[in-house]
PDB file of C-alpha atoms and ligand atoms in Angstrom:
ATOM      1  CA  UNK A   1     107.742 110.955  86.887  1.00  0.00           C
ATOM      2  CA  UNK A   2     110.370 110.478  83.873  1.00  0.00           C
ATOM      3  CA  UNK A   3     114.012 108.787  85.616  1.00  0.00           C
ATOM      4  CA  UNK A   4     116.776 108.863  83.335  1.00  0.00           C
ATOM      5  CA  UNK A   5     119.971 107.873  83.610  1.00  0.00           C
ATOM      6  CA  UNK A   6     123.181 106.337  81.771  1.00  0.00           C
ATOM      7  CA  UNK A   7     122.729 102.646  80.994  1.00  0.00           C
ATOM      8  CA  UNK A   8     123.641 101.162  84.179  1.00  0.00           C
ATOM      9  CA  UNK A   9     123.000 103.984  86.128  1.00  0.00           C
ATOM     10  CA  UNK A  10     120.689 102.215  88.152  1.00  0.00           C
ATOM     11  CA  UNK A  11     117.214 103.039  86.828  1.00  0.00           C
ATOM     12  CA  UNK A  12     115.614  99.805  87.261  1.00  0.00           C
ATOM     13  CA  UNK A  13     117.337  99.460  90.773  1.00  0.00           C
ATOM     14  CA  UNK A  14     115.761 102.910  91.994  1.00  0.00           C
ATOM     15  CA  UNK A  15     111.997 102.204  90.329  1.00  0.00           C
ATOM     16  CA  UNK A  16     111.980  98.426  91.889  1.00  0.00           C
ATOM     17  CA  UNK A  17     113.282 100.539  95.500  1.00  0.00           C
ATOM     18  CA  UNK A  18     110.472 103.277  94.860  1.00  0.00           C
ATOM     19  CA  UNK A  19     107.726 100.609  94.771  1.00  0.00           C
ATOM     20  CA  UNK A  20     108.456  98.573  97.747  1.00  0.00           C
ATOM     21  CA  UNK A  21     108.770 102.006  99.481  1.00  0.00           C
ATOM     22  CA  UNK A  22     105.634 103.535  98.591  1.00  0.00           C
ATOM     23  CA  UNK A  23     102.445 101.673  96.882  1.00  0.00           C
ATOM     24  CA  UNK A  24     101.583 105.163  95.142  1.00  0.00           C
ATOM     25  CA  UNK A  25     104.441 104.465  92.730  1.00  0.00           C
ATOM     26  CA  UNK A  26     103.772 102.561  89.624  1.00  0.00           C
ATOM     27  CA  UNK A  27     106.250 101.203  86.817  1.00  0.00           C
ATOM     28  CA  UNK A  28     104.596 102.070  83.631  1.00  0.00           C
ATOM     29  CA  UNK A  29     105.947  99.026  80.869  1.00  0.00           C
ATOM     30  CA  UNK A  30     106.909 100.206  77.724  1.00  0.00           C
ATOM     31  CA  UNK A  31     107.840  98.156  74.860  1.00  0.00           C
ATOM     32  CA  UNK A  32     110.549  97.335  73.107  1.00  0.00           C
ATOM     33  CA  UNK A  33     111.910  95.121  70.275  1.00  0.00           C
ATOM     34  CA  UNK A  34     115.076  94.347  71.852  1.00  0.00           C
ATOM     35  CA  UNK A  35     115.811  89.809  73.033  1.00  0.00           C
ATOM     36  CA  UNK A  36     114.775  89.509  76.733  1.00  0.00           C
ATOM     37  CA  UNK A  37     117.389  89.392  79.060  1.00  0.00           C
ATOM     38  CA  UNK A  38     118.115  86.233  81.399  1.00  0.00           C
ATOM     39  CA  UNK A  39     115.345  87.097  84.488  1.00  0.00           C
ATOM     40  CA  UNK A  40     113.467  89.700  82.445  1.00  0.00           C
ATOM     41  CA  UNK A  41     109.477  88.517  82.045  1.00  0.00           C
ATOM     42  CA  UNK A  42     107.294  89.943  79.947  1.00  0.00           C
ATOM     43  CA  UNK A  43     104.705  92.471  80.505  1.00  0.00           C
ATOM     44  CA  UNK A  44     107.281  92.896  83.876  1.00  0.00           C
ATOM     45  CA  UNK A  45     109.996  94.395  82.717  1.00  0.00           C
ATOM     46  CA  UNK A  46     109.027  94.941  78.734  1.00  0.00           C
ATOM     47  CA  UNK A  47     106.404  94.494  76.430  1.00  0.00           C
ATOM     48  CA  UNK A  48     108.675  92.280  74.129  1.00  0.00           C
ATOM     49  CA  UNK A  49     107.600  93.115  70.342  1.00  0.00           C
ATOM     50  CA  UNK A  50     108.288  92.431  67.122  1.00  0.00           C
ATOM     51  CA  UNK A  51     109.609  95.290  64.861  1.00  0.00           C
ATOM     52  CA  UNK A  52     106.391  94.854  62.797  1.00  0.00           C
ATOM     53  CA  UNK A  53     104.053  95.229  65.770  1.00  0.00           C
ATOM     54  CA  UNK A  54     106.449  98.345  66.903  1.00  0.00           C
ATOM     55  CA  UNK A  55     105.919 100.445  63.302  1.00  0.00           C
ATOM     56  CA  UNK A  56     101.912  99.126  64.027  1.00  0.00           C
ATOM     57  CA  UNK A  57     101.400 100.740  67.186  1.00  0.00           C
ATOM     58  CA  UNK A  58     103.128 103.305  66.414  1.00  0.00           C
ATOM     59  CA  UNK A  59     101.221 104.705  63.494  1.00  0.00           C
ATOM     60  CA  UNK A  60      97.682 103.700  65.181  1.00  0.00           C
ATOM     61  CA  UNK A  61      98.988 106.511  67.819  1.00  0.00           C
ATOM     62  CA  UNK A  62      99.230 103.945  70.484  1.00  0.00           C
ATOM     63  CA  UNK A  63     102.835 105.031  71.725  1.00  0.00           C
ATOM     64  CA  UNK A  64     103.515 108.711  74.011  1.00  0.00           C
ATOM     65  CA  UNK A  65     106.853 108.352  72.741  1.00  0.00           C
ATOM     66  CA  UNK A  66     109.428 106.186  71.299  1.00  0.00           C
ATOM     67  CA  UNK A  67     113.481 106.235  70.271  1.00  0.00           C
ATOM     68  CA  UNK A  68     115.900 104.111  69.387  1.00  0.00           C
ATOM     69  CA  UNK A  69     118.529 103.205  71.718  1.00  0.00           C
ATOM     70  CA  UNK A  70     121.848 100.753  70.880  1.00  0.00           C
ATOM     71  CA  UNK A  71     120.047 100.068  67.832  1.00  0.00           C
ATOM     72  CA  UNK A  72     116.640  98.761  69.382  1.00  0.00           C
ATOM     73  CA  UNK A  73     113.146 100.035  69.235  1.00  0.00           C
ATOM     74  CA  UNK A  74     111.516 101.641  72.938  1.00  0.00           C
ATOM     75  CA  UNK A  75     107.872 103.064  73.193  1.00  0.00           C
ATOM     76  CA  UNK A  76     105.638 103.868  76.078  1.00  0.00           C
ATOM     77  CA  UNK A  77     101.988 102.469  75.609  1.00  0.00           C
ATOM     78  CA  UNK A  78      99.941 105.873  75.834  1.00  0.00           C
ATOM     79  CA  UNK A  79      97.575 102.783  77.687  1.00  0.00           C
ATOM     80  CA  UNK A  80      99.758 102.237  80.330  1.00  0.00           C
ATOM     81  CA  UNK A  81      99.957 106.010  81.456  1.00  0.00           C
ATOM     82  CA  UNK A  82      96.512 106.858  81.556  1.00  0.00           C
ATOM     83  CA  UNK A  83      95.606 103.807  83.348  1.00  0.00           C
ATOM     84  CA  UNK A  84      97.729 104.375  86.016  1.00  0.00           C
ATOM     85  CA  UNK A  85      97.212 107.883  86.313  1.00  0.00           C
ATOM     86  CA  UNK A  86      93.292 107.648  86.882  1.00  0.00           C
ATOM     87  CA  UNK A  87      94.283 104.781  89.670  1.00  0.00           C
ATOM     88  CA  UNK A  88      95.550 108.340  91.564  1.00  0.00           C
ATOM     89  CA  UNK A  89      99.266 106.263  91.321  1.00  0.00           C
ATOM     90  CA  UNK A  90     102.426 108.003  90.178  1.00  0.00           C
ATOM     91  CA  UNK A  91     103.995 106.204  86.835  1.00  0.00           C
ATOM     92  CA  UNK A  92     107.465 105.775  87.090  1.00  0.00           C
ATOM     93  CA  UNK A  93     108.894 106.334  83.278  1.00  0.00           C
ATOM     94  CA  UNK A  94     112.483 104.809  82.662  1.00  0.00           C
ATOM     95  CA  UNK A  95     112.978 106.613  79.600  1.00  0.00           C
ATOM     96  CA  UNK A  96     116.251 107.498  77.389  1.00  0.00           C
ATOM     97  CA  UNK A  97     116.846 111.558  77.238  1.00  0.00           C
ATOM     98  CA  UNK A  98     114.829 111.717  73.752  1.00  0.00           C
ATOM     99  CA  UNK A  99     111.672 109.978  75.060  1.00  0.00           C
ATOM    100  CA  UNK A 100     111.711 112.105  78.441  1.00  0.00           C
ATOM    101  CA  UNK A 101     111.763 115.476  76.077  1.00  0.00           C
ATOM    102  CA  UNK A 102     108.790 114.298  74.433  1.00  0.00           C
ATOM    103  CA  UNK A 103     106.737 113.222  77.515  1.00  0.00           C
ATOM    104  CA  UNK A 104     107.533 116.544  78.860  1.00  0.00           C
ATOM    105  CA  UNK A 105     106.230 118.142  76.202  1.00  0.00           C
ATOM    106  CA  UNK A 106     102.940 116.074  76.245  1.00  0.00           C
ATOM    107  CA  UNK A 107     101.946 116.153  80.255  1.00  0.00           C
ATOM    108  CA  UNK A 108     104.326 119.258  81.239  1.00  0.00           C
ATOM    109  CA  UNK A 109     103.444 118.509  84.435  1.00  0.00           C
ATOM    110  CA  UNK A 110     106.507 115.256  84.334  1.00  0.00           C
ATOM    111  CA  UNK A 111     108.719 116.039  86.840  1.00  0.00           C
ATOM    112  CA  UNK A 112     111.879 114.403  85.747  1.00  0.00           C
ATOM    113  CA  UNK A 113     115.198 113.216  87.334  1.00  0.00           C
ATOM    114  CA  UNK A 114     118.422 112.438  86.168  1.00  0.00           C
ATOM    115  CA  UNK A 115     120.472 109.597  87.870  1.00  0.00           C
ATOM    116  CA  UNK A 116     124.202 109.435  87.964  1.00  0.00           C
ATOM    117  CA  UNK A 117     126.594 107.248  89.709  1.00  0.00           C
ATOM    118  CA  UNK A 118     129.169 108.608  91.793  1.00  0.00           C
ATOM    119  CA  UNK A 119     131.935 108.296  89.415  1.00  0.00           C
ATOM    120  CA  UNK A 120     132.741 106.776  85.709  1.00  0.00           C
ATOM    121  CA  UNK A 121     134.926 103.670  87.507  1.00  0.00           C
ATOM    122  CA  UNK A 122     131.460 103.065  89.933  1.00  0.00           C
ATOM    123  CA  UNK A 123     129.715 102.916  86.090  1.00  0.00           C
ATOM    124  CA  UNK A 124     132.145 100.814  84.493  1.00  0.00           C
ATOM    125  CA  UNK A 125     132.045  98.689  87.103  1.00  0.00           C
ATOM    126  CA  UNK A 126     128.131  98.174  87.919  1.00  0.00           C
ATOM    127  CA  UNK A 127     127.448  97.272  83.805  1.00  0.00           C
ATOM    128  CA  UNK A 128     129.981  94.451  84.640  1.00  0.00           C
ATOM    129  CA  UNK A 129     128.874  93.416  87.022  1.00  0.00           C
ATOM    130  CA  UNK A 130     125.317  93.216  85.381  1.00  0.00           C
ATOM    131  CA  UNK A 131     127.027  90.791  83.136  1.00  0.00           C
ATOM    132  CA  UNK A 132     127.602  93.598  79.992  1.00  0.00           C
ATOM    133  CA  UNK A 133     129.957  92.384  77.437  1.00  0.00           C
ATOM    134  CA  UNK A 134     132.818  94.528  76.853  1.00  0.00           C
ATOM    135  CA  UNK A 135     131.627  95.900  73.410  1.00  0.00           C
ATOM    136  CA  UNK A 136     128.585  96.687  74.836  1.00  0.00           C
ATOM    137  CA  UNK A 137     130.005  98.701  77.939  1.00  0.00           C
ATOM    138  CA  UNK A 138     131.652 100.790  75.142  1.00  0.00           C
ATOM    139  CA  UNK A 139     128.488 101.322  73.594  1.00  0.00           C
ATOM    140  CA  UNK A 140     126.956 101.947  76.805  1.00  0.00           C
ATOM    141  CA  UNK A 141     129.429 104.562  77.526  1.00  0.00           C
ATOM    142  CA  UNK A 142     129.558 106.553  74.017  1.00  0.00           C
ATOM    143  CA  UNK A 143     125.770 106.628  74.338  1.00  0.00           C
ATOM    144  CA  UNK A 144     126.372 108.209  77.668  1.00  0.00           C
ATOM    145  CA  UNK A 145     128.510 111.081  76.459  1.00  0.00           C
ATOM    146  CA  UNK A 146     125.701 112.144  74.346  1.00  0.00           C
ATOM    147  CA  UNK A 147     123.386 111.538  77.283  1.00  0.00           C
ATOM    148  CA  UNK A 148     125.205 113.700  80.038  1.00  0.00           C
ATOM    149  CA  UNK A 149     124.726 116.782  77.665  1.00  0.00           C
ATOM    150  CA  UNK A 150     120.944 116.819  78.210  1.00  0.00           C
ATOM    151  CA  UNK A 151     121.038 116.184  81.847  1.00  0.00           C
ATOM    152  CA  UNK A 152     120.336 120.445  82.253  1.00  0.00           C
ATOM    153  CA  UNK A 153     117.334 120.062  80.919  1.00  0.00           C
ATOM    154  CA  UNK A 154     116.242 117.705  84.133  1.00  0.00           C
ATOM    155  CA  UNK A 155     114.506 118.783  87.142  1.00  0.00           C
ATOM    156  CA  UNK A 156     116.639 117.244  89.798  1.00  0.00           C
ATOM    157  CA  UNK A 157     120.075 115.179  90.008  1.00  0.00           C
ATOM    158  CA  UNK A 158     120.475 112.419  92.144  1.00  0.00           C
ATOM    159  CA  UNK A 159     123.555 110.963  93.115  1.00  0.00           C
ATOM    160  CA  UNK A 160     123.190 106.700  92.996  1.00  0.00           C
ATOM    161  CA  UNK A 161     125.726 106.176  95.346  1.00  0.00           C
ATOM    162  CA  UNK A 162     123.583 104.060  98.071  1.00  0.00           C
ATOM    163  CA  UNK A 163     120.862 102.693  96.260  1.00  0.00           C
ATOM    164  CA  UNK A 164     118.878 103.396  99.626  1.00  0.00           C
ATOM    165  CA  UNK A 165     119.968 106.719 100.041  1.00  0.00           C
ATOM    166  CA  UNK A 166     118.721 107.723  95.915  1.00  0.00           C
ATOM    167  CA  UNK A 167     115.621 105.805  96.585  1.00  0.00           C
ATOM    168  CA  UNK A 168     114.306 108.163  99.143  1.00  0.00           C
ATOM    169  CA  UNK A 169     115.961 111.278  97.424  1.00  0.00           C
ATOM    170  CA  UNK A 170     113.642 110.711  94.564  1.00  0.00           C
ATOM    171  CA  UNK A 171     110.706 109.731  96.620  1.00  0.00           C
ATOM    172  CA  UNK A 172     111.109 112.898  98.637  1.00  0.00           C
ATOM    173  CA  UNK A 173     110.776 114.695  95.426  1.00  0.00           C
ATOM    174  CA  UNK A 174     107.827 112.886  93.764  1.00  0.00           C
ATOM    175  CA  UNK A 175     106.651 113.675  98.050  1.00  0.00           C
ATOM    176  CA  UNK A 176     106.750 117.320  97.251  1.00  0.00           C
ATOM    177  CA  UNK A 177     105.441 117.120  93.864  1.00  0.00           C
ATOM    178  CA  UNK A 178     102.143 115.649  94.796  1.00  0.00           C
ATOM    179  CA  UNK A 179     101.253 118.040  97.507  1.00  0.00           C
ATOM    180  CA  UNK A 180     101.546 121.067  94.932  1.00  0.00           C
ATOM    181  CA  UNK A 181      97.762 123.117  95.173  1.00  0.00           C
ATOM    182  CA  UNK A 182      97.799 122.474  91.560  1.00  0.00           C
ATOM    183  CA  UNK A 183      97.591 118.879  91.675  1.00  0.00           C
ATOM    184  CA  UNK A 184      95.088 119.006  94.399  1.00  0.00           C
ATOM    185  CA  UNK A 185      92.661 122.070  93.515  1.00  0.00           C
ATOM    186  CA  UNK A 186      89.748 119.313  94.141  1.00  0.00           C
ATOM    187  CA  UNK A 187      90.702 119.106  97.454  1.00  0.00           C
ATOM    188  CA  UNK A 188      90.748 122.820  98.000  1.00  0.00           C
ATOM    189  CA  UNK A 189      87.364 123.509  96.092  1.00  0.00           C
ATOM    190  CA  UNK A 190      85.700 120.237  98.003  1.00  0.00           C
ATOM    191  CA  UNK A 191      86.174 122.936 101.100  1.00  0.00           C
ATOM    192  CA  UNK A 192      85.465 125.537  99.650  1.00  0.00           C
ATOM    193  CA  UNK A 193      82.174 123.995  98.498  1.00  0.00           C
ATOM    194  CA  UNK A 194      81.634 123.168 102.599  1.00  0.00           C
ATOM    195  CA  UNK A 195      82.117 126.530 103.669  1.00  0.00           C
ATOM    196  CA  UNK A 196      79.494 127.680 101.151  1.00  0.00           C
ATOM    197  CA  UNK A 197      76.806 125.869 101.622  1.00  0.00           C
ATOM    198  CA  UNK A 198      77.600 126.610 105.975  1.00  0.00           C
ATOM    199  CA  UNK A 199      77.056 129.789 104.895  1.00  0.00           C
ATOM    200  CA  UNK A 200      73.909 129.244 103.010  1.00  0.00           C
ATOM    201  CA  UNK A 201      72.908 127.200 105.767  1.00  0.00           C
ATOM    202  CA  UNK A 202      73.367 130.654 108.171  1.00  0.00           C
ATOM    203  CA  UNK A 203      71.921 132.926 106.382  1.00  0.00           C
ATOM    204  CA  UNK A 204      68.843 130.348 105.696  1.00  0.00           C
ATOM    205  CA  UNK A 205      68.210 130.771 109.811  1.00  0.00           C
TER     206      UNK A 205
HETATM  207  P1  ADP B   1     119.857 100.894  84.435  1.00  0.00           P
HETATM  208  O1  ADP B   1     118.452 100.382  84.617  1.00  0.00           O
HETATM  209  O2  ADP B   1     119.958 102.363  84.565  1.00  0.00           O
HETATM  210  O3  ADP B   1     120.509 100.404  83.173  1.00  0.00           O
HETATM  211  P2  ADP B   1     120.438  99.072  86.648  1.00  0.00           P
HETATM  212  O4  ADP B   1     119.371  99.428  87.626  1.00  0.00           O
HETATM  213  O5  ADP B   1     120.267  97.816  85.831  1.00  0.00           O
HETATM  214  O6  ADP B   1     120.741 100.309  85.653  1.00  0.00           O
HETATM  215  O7  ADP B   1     121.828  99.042  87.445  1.00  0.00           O
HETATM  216  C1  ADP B   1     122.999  98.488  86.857  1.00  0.00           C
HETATM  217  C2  ADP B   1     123.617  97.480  87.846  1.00  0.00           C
HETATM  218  O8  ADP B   1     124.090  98.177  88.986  1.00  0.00           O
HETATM  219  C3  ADP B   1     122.628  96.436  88.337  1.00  0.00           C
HETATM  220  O9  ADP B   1     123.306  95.226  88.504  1.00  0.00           O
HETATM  221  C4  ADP B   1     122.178  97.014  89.688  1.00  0.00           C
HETATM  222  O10 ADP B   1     121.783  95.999  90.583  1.00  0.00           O
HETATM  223  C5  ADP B   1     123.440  97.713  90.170  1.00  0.00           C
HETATM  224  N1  ADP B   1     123.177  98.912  90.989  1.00  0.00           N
HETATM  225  C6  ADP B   1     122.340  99.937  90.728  1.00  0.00           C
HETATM  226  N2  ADP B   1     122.413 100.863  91.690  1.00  0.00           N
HETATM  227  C7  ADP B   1     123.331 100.441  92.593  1.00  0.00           C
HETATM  228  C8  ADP B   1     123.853 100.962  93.811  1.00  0.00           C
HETATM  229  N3  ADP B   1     123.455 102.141  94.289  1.00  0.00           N
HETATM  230  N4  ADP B   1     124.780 100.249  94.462  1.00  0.00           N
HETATM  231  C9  ADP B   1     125.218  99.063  93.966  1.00  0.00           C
HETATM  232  N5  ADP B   1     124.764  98.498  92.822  1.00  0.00           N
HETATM  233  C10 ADP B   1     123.832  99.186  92.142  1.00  0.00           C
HETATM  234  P1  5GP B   2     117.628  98.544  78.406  1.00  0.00           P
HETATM  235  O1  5GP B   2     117.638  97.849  77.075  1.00  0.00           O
HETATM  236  O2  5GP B   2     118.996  98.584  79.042  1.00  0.00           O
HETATM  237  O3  5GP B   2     116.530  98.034  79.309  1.00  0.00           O
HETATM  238  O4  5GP B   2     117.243 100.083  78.107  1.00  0.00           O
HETATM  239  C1  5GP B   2     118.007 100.842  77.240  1.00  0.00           C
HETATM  240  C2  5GP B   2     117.522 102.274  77.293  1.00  0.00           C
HETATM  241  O5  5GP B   2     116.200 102.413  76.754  1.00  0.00           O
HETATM  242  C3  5GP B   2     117.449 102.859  78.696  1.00  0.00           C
HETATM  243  O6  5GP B   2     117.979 104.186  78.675  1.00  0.00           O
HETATM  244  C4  5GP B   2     115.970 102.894  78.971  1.00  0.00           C
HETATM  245  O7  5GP B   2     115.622 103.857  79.903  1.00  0.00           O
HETATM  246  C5  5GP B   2     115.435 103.232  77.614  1.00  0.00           C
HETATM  247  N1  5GP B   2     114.009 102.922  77.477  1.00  0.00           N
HETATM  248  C6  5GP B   2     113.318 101.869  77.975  1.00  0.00           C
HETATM  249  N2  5GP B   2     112.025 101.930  77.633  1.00  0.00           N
HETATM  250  C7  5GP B   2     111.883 103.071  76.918  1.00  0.00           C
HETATM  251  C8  5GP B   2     110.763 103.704  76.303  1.00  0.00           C
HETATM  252  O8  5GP B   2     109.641 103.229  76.319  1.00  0.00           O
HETATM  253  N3  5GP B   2     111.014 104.865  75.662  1.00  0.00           N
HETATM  254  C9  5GP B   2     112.248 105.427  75.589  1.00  0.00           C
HETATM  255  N4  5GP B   2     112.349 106.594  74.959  1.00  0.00           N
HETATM  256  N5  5GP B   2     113.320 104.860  76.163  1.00  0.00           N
HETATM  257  C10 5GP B   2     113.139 103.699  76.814  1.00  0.00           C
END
């Protein structure tokens, strides 16, 4: 599952909410060359790397995807996906608009949402109060305007209004999601298999 949203939108609120909710949901770490925040740890939140190991993992094919947001490198480890995928869990991808487009194009089967506060003032003030700087708010917010334009191209919208509320909105839809026949066909042939060999077993006396 690809989440993206405006910086501040509340990404990292609604992944942190979708794993205490439901142990099936797994934050796949990407990396990035960008300084660690105050609180952030690494291999947590980020893989924090150097611009020179960024260009080397990228051209040994070790990233899905990468872009460059407010001037900083972000990649997800192709590692990090697969691992959690054949653990049966559901990676949760935080991803700008670019690097969603490309891990669509990948694993079509992404099902991605785009978060959006209530209103620009809700925004404005939520990057505040996450301690933003004012010049970075602005950049924040002209990134956004680009942003907004691909939000079409998402699956589902959810509101971040009450962080519990989009928390189970996007759990209900990653709920759905997994019960589709085409992510479970081993489950229907496993039955299928059963009712075979009963019948085998019949017609054998
Ligand atoms: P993003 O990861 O998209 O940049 P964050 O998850 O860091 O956004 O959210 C930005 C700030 O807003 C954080 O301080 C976060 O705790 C807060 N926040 C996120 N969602 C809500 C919400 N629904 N209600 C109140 N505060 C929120
Ligand atoms: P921040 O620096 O605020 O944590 O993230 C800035 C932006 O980079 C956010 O939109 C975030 O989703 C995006 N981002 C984080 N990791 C990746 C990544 O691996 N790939 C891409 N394409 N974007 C990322």
């Amino acid at each position: 599952m690809v989440i993206s949203a405006p910086s501040g939108g509340g990404k990292s609120a609604v992944r942190s909410g979708l794993m205490k909710l439901d142990s099936r949901f797994a934050f796949s770490v990407t990396c990035t060359t960008r300084l660690k925040r105050s609180g952030e740890k690494e291999g947590r939140d980020y893989y924090f790397v150097s611009a020179r190991e960024f260009k080397r993992l990228k051209k040994n094919g070790r990233l899905l995807e990468w872009a460059v947001v407010h001037g900083n490198l972000y990649g997800t480890p192709v590692k990090s996906v697969r691992e959690l995928l054949a653990k049966g869990l559901i990676p949760i991808m935080t991803i700008d608009v670019k690097g969603a487009r490309s891990v669509k194009k990948i694993f079509p089967e992404t099902v991605s949402v785009f978060l959006l506060p209530p209103d620009l003032k809700t925004l404005v003030r939520r990057l505040k109060k996450r301690g933003e700087a004012p010049e970075n708010i602005e950049l924040r917010l002209a990134t956004a305007r680009k942003e907004i334009k691909e939000a079409g191209g998402y699956d589902y919208l959810v509101i971040n209004d009450k962080l519990s509320e989009a928390v189970k909105e996007v759990a209900a839809i990653a709920g759905l999601e997994v019960l589709k026949v085409r992510h479970n066909l081993e489950r229907v042939s496993a039955f299928s298999r059963q009712l075979a060999a009963k019948t085998a077993r019949q017609l054998g006396g």
